[in-house]
Amino acid sequence: MRGRDDETGEFFSPSRSQQRRAALDVLELGEQLVAMTAAQLGRLPIPEGLMPHIRDTQRITSHGARKRQVAFLAKQMRKLDEDALDAIRDAMSKDGEAARKETAAMHRIEALRDALLGDHGDDAMTELLAAHPEADRQHLRQLVRNAHEERKRNKPPRAFRELFRELKALHAQDADAAHAADAGEAADEAADLDDDTHA
């Protein structure tokens, strides 16, 4: 910020370097939007008038023409108020956070599968079954045996993939249970608040 006038109290206009940084920020946001799929864009609060410009830019394959079109898209975006741009940024960061969480969950499932197929697989299976008493232990043990056989014989990794799917389903049950618990706590808190207001 360039501060404000001591006499009038008015803010000074942004410096040229600030204006340039803001323009580059919008240009970068435009490039990110153009790189997204239709499904990803559909989850963002993009004003209707902006979508045709994004689609037009996505259709262009020539590097030079695409660069000019992205610059034109950024110019259209700068006509939006800052709240609209912030709403897009916020939604993108939430989408990114969800993707990061999903990736982390996939890594945890892969690590668990590797542990089940590793040297201490029995210990990993015991821990898994203790955490998930409802799991089909026979089926899981059979998948582990089959996955070992596939590796020995260089066969396609069908059991290996099926084991991942089973572990993913168990992980999804954990996530659903945690979500239900959170929802229950929120409902209890709301009920307590309601009781307090009526008391």
PDB file of C-alpha atoms in Angstrom:
ATOM      1  CA  MET A   1       0.000   0.000   0.000  1.00  0.00           C
ATOM      2  CA  ARG A   2       1.205   3.545  -0.658  1.00  0.00           C
ATOM      3  CA  GLY A   3      -0.481   4.892   2.495  1.00  0.00           C
ATOM      4  CA  ARG A   4      -2.988   7.704   2.786  1.00  0.00           C
ATOM      5  CA  ASP A   5      -2.960  11.476   2.592  1.00  0.00           C
ATOM      6  CA  ASP A   6      -2.544  12.949   6.113  1.00  0.00           C
ATOM      7  CA  GLU A   7      -4.727  15.959   5.267  1.00  0.00           C
ATOM      8  CA  THR A   8      -7.640  14.384   3.363  1.00  0.00           C
ATOM      9  CA  GLY A   9      -7.465  10.838   4.753  1.00  0.00           C
ATOM     10  CA  GLU A  10      -7.806   9.453   1.204  1.00  0.00           C
ATOM     11  CA  PHE A  11      -5.763   6.446   0.157  1.00  0.00           C
ATOM     12  CA  PHE A  12      -3.131   7.059  -2.469  1.00  0.00           C
ATOM     13  CA  SER A  13      -3.617   5.130  -5.707  1.00  0.00           C
ATOM     14  CA  PRO A  14      -1.630   1.888  -5.995  1.00  0.00           C
ATOM     15  CA  SER A  15       1.919   2.188  -7.325  1.00  0.00           C
ATOM     16  CA  ARG A  16       2.722   0.945 -10.814  1.00  0.00           C
ATOM     17  CA  SER A  17       4.578  -2.028  -9.343  1.00  0.00           C
ATOM     18  CA  GLN A  18       1.498  -2.916  -7.233  1.00  0.00           C
ATOM     19  CA  GLN A  19      -0.719  -2.649 -10.316  1.00  0.00           C
ATOM     20  CA  ARG A  20       1.712  -4.853 -12.241  1.00  0.00           C
ATOM     21  CA  ARG A  21       1.765  -7.476  -9.460  1.00  0.00           C
ATOM     22  CA  ALA A  22      -2.056  -7.490  -9.339  1.00  0.00           C
ATOM     23  CA  ALA A  23      -2.235  -7.887 -13.142  1.00  0.00           C
ATOM     24  CA  LEU A  24       0.278 -10.767 -13.073  1.00  0.00           C
ATOM     25  CA  ASP A  25      -1.702 -12.393 -10.260  1.00  0.00           C
ATOM     26  CA  VAL A  26      -4.882 -12.292 -12.364  1.00  0.00           C
ATOM     27  CA  LEU A  27      -2.944 -13.571 -15.409  1.00  0.00           C
ATOM     28  CA  GLU A  28      -1.673 -16.534 -13.359  1.00  0.00           C
ATOM     29  CA  LEU A  29      -5.210 -17.225 -12.114  1.00  0.00           C
ATOM     30  CA  GLY A  30      -6.409 -17.187 -15.728  1.00  0.00           C
ATOM     31  CA  GLU A  31      -3.718 -19.707 -16.728  1.00  0.00           C
ATOM     32  CA  GLN A  32      -4.784 -21.986 -13.871  1.00  0.00           C
ATOM     33  CA  LEU A  33      -8.437 -21.803 -14.953  1.00  0.00           C
ATOM     34  CA  VAL A  34      -7.542 -22.628 -18.561  1.00  0.00           C
ATOM     35  CA  ALA A  35      -5.596 -25.711 -17.385  1.00  0.00           C
ATOM     36  CA  MET A  36      -8.659 -27.114 -15.568  1.00  0.00           C
ATOM     37  CA  THR A  37     -11.125 -29.718 -16.785  1.00  0.00           C
ATOM     38  CA  ALA A  38     -14.797 -28.895 -17.376  1.00  0.00           C
ATOM     39  CA  ALA A  39     -15.689 -30.785 -14.160  1.00  0.00           C
ATOM     40  CA  GLN A  40     -13.199 -28.763 -12.098  1.00  0.00           C
ATOM     41  CA  LEU A  41     -14.427 -25.482 -13.601  1.00  0.00           C
ATOM     42  CA  GLY A  42     -18.009 -26.526 -12.859  1.00  0.00           C
ATOM     43  CA  ARG A  43     -17.202 -26.567  -9.133  1.00  0.00           C
ATOM     44  CA  LEU A  44     -15.990 -22.955  -9.161  1.00  0.00           C
ATOM     45  CA  PRO A  45     -18.137 -19.809  -8.814  1.00  0.00           C
ATOM     46  CA  ILE A  46     -17.131 -18.468 -12.246  1.00  0.00           C
ATOM     47  CA  PRO A  47     -19.397 -15.695 -13.590  1.00  0.00           C
ATOM     48  CA  GLU A  48     -21.316 -16.777 -16.702  1.00  0.00           C
ATOM     49  CA  GLY A  49     -19.773 -14.094 -18.889  1.00  0.00           C
ATOM     50  CA  LEU A  50     -16.282 -15.407 -18.205  1.00  0.00           C
ATOM     51  CA  MET A  51     -16.849 -19.074 -19.143  1.00  0.00           C
ATOM     52  CA  PRO A  52     -16.926 -18.530 -22.948  1.00  0.00           C
ATOM     53  CA  HIS A  53     -13.534 -16.773 -22.764  1.00  0.00           C
ATOM     54  CA  ILE A  54     -12.080 -19.701 -20.781  1.00  0.00           C
ATOM     55  CA  ARG A  55     -13.466 -22.239 -23.272  1.00  0.00           C
ATOM     56  CA  ASP A  56     -12.192 -20.197 -26.255  1.00  0.00           C
ATOM     57  CA  THR A  57      -8.716 -20.127 -24.723  1.00  0.00           C
ATOM     58  CA  GLN A  58      -8.759 -23.883 -24.062  1.00  0.00           C
ATOM     59  CA  ARG A  59      -9.543 -24.570 -27.736  1.00  0.00           C
ATOM     60  CA  ILE A  60      -6.465 -22.718 -29.011  1.00  0.00           C
ATOM     61  CA  THR A  61      -3.406 -24.925 -29.541  1.00  0.00           C
ATOM     62  CA  SER A  62      -0.950 -22.459 -31.129  1.00  0.00           C
ATOM     63  CA  HIS A  63       1.426 -21.218 -28.408  1.00  0.00           C
ATOM     64  CA  GLY A  64       1.504 -17.572 -29.494  1.00  0.00           C
ATOM     65  CA  ALA A  65      -2.243 -17.333 -30.090  1.00  0.00           C
ATOM     66  CA  ARG A  66      -2.958 -19.056 -26.777  1.00  0.00           C
ATOM     67  CA  LYS A  67      -0.683 -16.633 -24.924  1.00  0.00           C
ATOM     68  CA  ARG A  68      -2.563 -13.670 -26.462  1.00  0.00           C
ATOM     69  CA  GLN A  69      -5.920 -15.270 -25.596  1.00  0.00           C
ATOM     70  CA  VAL A  70      -4.856 -15.838 -21.964  1.00  0.00           C
ATOM     71  CA  ALA A  71      -3.869 -12.143 -21.806  1.00  0.00           C
ATOM     72  CA  PHE A  72      -7.309 -11.238 -23.196  1.00  0.00           C
ATOM     73  CA  LEU A  73      -8.959 -13.564 -20.632  1.00  0.00           C
ATOM     74  CA  ALA A  74      -7.003 -11.849 -17.830  1.00  0.00           C
ATOM     75  CA  LYS A  75      -8.183  -8.469 -19.126  1.00  0.00           C
ATOM     76  CA  GLN A  76     -11.803  -9.685 -18.884  1.00  0.00           C
ATOM     77  CA  MET A  77     -11.137 -11.033 -15.387  1.00  0.00           C
ATOM     78  CA  ARG A  78      -9.768  -7.665 -14.230  1.00  0.00           C
ATOM     79  CA  LYS A  79     -13.209  -6.186 -15.021  1.00  0.00           C
ATOM     80  CA  LEU A  80     -14.665  -8.386 -12.259  1.00  0.00           C
ATOM     81  CA  ASP A  81     -14.728  -7.038  -8.725  1.00  0.00           C
ATOM     82  CA  GLU A  82     -12.135  -8.358  -6.292  1.00  0.00           C
ATOM     83  CA  ASP A  83     -14.775 -10.327  -4.327  1.00  0.00           C
ATOM     84  CA  ALA A  84     -15.592 -12.442  -7.399  1.00  0.00           C
ATOM     85  CA  LEU A  85     -11.904 -13.211  -7.977  1.00  0.00           C
ATOM     86  CA  ASP A  86     -11.402 -14.028  -4.279  1.00  0.00           C
ATOM     87  CA  ALA A  87     -14.397 -16.402  -4.370  1.00  0.00           C
ATOM     88  CA  ILE A  88     -12.794 -18.258  -7.318  1.00  0.00           C
ATOM     89  CA  ARG A  89      -9.434 -18.416  -5.509  1.00  0.00           C
ATOM     90  CA  ASP A  90     -11.064 -19.693  -2.299  1.00  0.00           C
ATOM     91  CA  ALA A  91     -12.969 -22.411  -4.162  1.00  0.00           C
ATOM     92  CA  MET A  92      -9.791 -23.431  -6.005  1.00  0.00           C
ATOM     93  CA  SER A  93      -7.827 -23.713  -2.765  1.00  0.00           C
ATOM     94  CA  LYS A  94     -10.587 -25.866  -1.225  1.00  0.00           C
ATOM     95  CA  ASP A  95     -10.578 -28.071  -4.331  1.00  0.00           C
ATOM     96  CA  GLY A  96      -6.807 -28.302  -4.067  1.00  0.00           C
ATOM     97  CA  GLU A  97      -7.009 -29.162  -0.375  1.00  0.00           C
ATOM     98  CA  ALA A  98      -9.537 -31.926  -1.100  1.00  0.00           C
ATOM     99  CA  ALA A  99      -7.236 -33.335  -3.796  1.00  0.00           C
ATOM    100  CA  ARG A 100      -4.267 -33.245  -1.402  1.00  0.00           C
ATOM    101  CA  LYS A 101      -6.272 -35.084   1.270  1.00  0.00           C
ATOM    102  CA  GLU A 102      -7.379 -37.699  -1.263  1.00  0.00           C
ATOM    103  CA  THR A 103      -3.776 -38.200  -2.445  1.00  0.00           C
ATOM    104  CA  ALA A 104      -2.582 -38.568   1.161  1.00  0.00           C
ATOM    105  CA  ALA A 105      -5.321 -41.152   1.801  1.00  0.00           C
ATOM    106  CA  MET A 106      -4.275 -43.119  -1.316  1.00  0.00           C
ATOM    107  CA  HIS A 107      -0.649 -43.126  -0.087  1.00  0.00           C
ATOM    108  CA  ARG A 108      -1.753 -44.431   3.329  1.00  0.00           C
ATOM    109  CA  ILE A 109      -3.758 -47.241   1.678  1.00  0.00           C
ATOM    110  CA  GLU A 110      -0.794 -48.146  -0.567  1.00  0.00           C
ATOM    111  CA  ALA A 111       1.523 -48.191   2.479  1.00  0.00           C
ATOM    112  CA  LEU A 112      -0.902 -50.498   4.314  1.00  0.00           C
ATOM    113  CA  ARG A 113      -1.068 -52.841   1.308  1.00  0.00           C
ATOM    114  CA  ASP A 114       2.751 -52.884   1.129  1.00  0.00           C
ATOM    115  CA  ALA A 115       2.872 -53.679   4.870  1.00  0.00           C
ATOM    116  CA  LEU A 116       0.413 -56.583   4.423  1.00  0.00           C
ATOM    117  CA  LEU A 117       2.584 -57.978   1.620  1.00  0.00           C
ATOM    118  CA  GLY A 118       5.867 -57.297   3.437  1.00  0.00           C
ATOM    119  CA  ASP A 119       7.985 -59.322   5.853  1.00  0.00           C
ATOM    120  CA  HIS A 120       5.762 -58.389   8.818  1.00  0.00           C
ATOM    121  CA  GLY A 121       2.497 -58.936   6.957  1.00  0.00           C
ATOM    122  CA  ASP A 122       0.952 -61.003   9.771  1.00  0.00           C
ATOM    123  CA  ASP A 123       1.469 -58.159  12.258  1.00  0.00           C
ATOM    124  CA  ALA A 124      -0.049 -55.660   9.800  1.00  0.00           C
ATOM    125  CA  MET A 125      -3.043 -57.974   9.252  1.00  0.00           C
ATOM    126  CA  THR A 126      -3.564 -58.340  13.027  1.00  0.00           C
ATOM    127  CA  GLU A 127      -3.572 -54.544  13.428  1.00  0.00           C
ATOM    128  CA  LEU A 128      -5.931 -54.111  10.465  1.00  0.00           C
ATOM    129  CA  LEU A 129      -8.418 -56.683  11.790  1.00  0.00           C
ATOM    130  CA  ALA A 130      -8.261 -55.177  15.290  1.00  0.00           C
ATOM    131  CA  ALA A 131      -9.150 -51.786  13.806  1.00  0.00           C
ATOM    132  CA  HIS A 132     -11.815 -53.337  11.522  1.00  0.00           C
ATOM    133  CA  PRO A 133     -13.440 -56.327  13.244  1.00  0.00           C
ATOM    134  CA  GLU A 134     -16.201 -56.208  10.611  1.00  0.00           C
ATOM    135  CA  ALA A 135     -13.703 -56.878   7.779  1.00  0.00           C
ATOM    136  CA  ASP A 136     -13.849 -60.215   5.936  1.00  0.00           C
ATOM    137  CA  ARG A 137     -10.605 -61.660   7.336  1.00  0.00           C
ATOM    138  CA  GLN A 138     -10.677 -64.810   5.167  1.00  0.00           C
ATOM    139  CA  HIS A 139     -11.086 -62.785   1.991  1.00  0.00           C
ATOM    140  CA  LEU A 140      -8.290 -60.370   2.960  1.00  0.00           C
ATOM    141  CA  ARG A 141      -5.902 -63.214   3.840  1.00  0.00           C
ATOM    142  CA  GLN A 142      -6.754 -64.951   0.535  1.00  0.00           C
ATOM    143  CA  LEU A 143      -6.030 -61.745  -1.409  1.00  0.00           C
ATOM    144  CA  VAL A 144      -2.646 -61.409   0.315  1.00  0.00           C
ATOM    145  CA  ARG A 145      -1.784 -65.044  -0.541  1.00  0.00           C
ATOM    146  CA  ASN A 146      -2.910 -64.557  -4.158  1.00  0.00           C
ATOM    147  CA  ALA A 147      -0.907 -61.324  -4.465  1.00  0.00           C
ATOM    148  CA  HIS A 148       2.229 -63.177  -3.271  1.00  0.00           C
ATOM    149  CA  GLU A 149       1.572 -65.890  -5.868  1.00  0.00           C
ATOM    150  CA  GLU A 150       1.119 -63.300  -8.628  1.00  0.00           C
ATOM    151  CA  ARG A 151       4.496 -61.780  -7.774  1.00  0.00           C
ATOM    152  CA  LYS A 152       6.270 -65.151  -7.719  1.00  0.00           C
ATOM    153  CA  ARG A 153       4.825 -66.210 -11.055  1.00  0.00           C
ATOM    154  CA  ASN A 154       4.939 -62.769 -12.759  1.00  0.00           C
ATOM    155  CA  LYS A 155       1.192 -62.864 -13.302  1.00  0.00           C
ATOM    156  CA  PRO A 156      -1.058 -59.798 -13.820  1.00  0.00           C
ATOM    157  CA  PRO A 157      -1.630 -58.071 -10.421  1.00  0.00           C
ATOM    158  CA  ARG A 158      -5.361 -58.805 -10.069  1.00  0.00           C
ATOM    159  CA  ALA A 159      -5.296 -59.739  -6.370  1.00  0.00           C
ATOM    160  CA  PHE A 160      -2.847 -56.874  -5.727  1.00  0.00           C
ATOM    161  CA  ARG A 161      -5.405 -54.399  -7.147  1.00  0.00           C
ATOM    162  CA  GLU A 162      -8.357 -56.108  -5.464  1.00  0.00           C
ATOM    163  CA  LEU A 163      -6.551 -55.837  -2.107  1.00  0.00           C
ATOM    164  CA  PHE A 164      -6.173 -52.086  -2.678  1.00  0.00           C
ATOM    165  CA  ARG A 165      -9.927 -51.801  -3.429  1.00  0.00           C
ATOM    166  CA  GLU A 166     -10.801 -53.703  -0.229  1.00  0.00           C
ATOM    167  CA  LEU A 167      -8.524 -51.477   1.865  1.00  0.00           C
ATOM    168  CA  LYS A 168      -9.956 -48.382   0.188  1.00  0.00           C
ATOM    169  CA  ALA A 169     -13.496 -49.533   1.089  1.00  0.00           C
ATOM    170  CA  LEU A 170     -12.433 -49.987   4.733  1.00  0.00           C
ATOM    171  CA  HIS A 171     -10.839 -46.530   4.695  1.00  0.00           C
ATOM    172  CA  ALA A 172     -14.091 -45.081   3.281  1.00  0.00           C
ATOM    173  CA  GLN A 173     -16.021 -46.682   6.162  1.00  0.00           C
ATOM    174  CA  ASP A 174     -13.617 -44.983   8.611  1.00  0.00           C
ATOM    175  CA  ALA A 175     -14.155 -41.635   6.877  1.00  0.00           C
ATOM    176  CA  ASP A 176     -17.957 -42.095   6.935  1.00  0.00           C
ATOM    177  CA  ALA A 177     -17.865 -43.013  10.632  1.00  0.00           C
ATOM    178  CA  ALA A 178     -15.705 -39.963  11.426  1.00  0.00           C
ATOM    179  CA  HIS A 179     -18.057 -37.736   9.414  1.00  0.00           C
ATOM    180  CA  ALA A 180     -21.104 -39.166  11.226  1.00  0.00           C
ATOM    181  CA  ALA A 181     -19.382 -38.606  14.588  1.00  0.00           C
ATOM    182  CA  ASP A 182     -18.579 -34.994  13.656  1.00  0.00           C
ATOM    183  CA  ALA A 183     -22.179 -34.454  12.536  1.00  0.00           C
ATOM    184  CA  GLY A 184     -23.431 -35.983  15.810  1.00  0.00           C
ATOM    185  CA  GLU A 185     -21.180 -33.680  17.858  1.00  0.00           C
ATOM    186  CA  ALA A 186     -22.364 -30.657  15.876  1.00  0.00           C
ATOM    187  CA  ALA A 187     -26.005 -31.681  16.460  1.00  0.00           C
ATOM    188  CA  ASP A 188     -25.328 -32.139  20.198  1.00  0.00           C
ATOM    189  CA  GLU A 189     -23.684 -28.702  20.378  1.00  0.00           C
ATOM    190  CA  ALA A 190     -26.630 -27.145  18.530  1.00  0.00           C
ATOM    191  CA  ALA A 191     -29.061 -28.871  20.930  1.00  0.00           C
ATOM    192  CA  ASP A 192     -27.050 -27.627  23.944  1.00  0.00           C
ATOM    193  CA  LEU A 193     -27.115 -24.094  22.561  1.00  0.00           C
ATOM    194  CA  ASP A 194     -30.838 -24.394  21.951  1.00  0.00           C
ATOM    195  CA  ASP A 195     -31.362 -25.604  25.551  1.00  0.00           C
ATOM    196  CA  ASP A 196     -29.282 -22.680  26.849  1.00  0.00           C
ATOM    197  CA  THR A 197     -31.346 -20.127  24.911  1.00  0.00           C
ATOM    198  CA  HIS A 198     -34.629 -21.619  26.173  1.00  0.00           C
ATOM    199  CA  ALA A 199     -33.418 -21.941  29.751  1.00  0.00           C
TER     200      ALA A 199
END
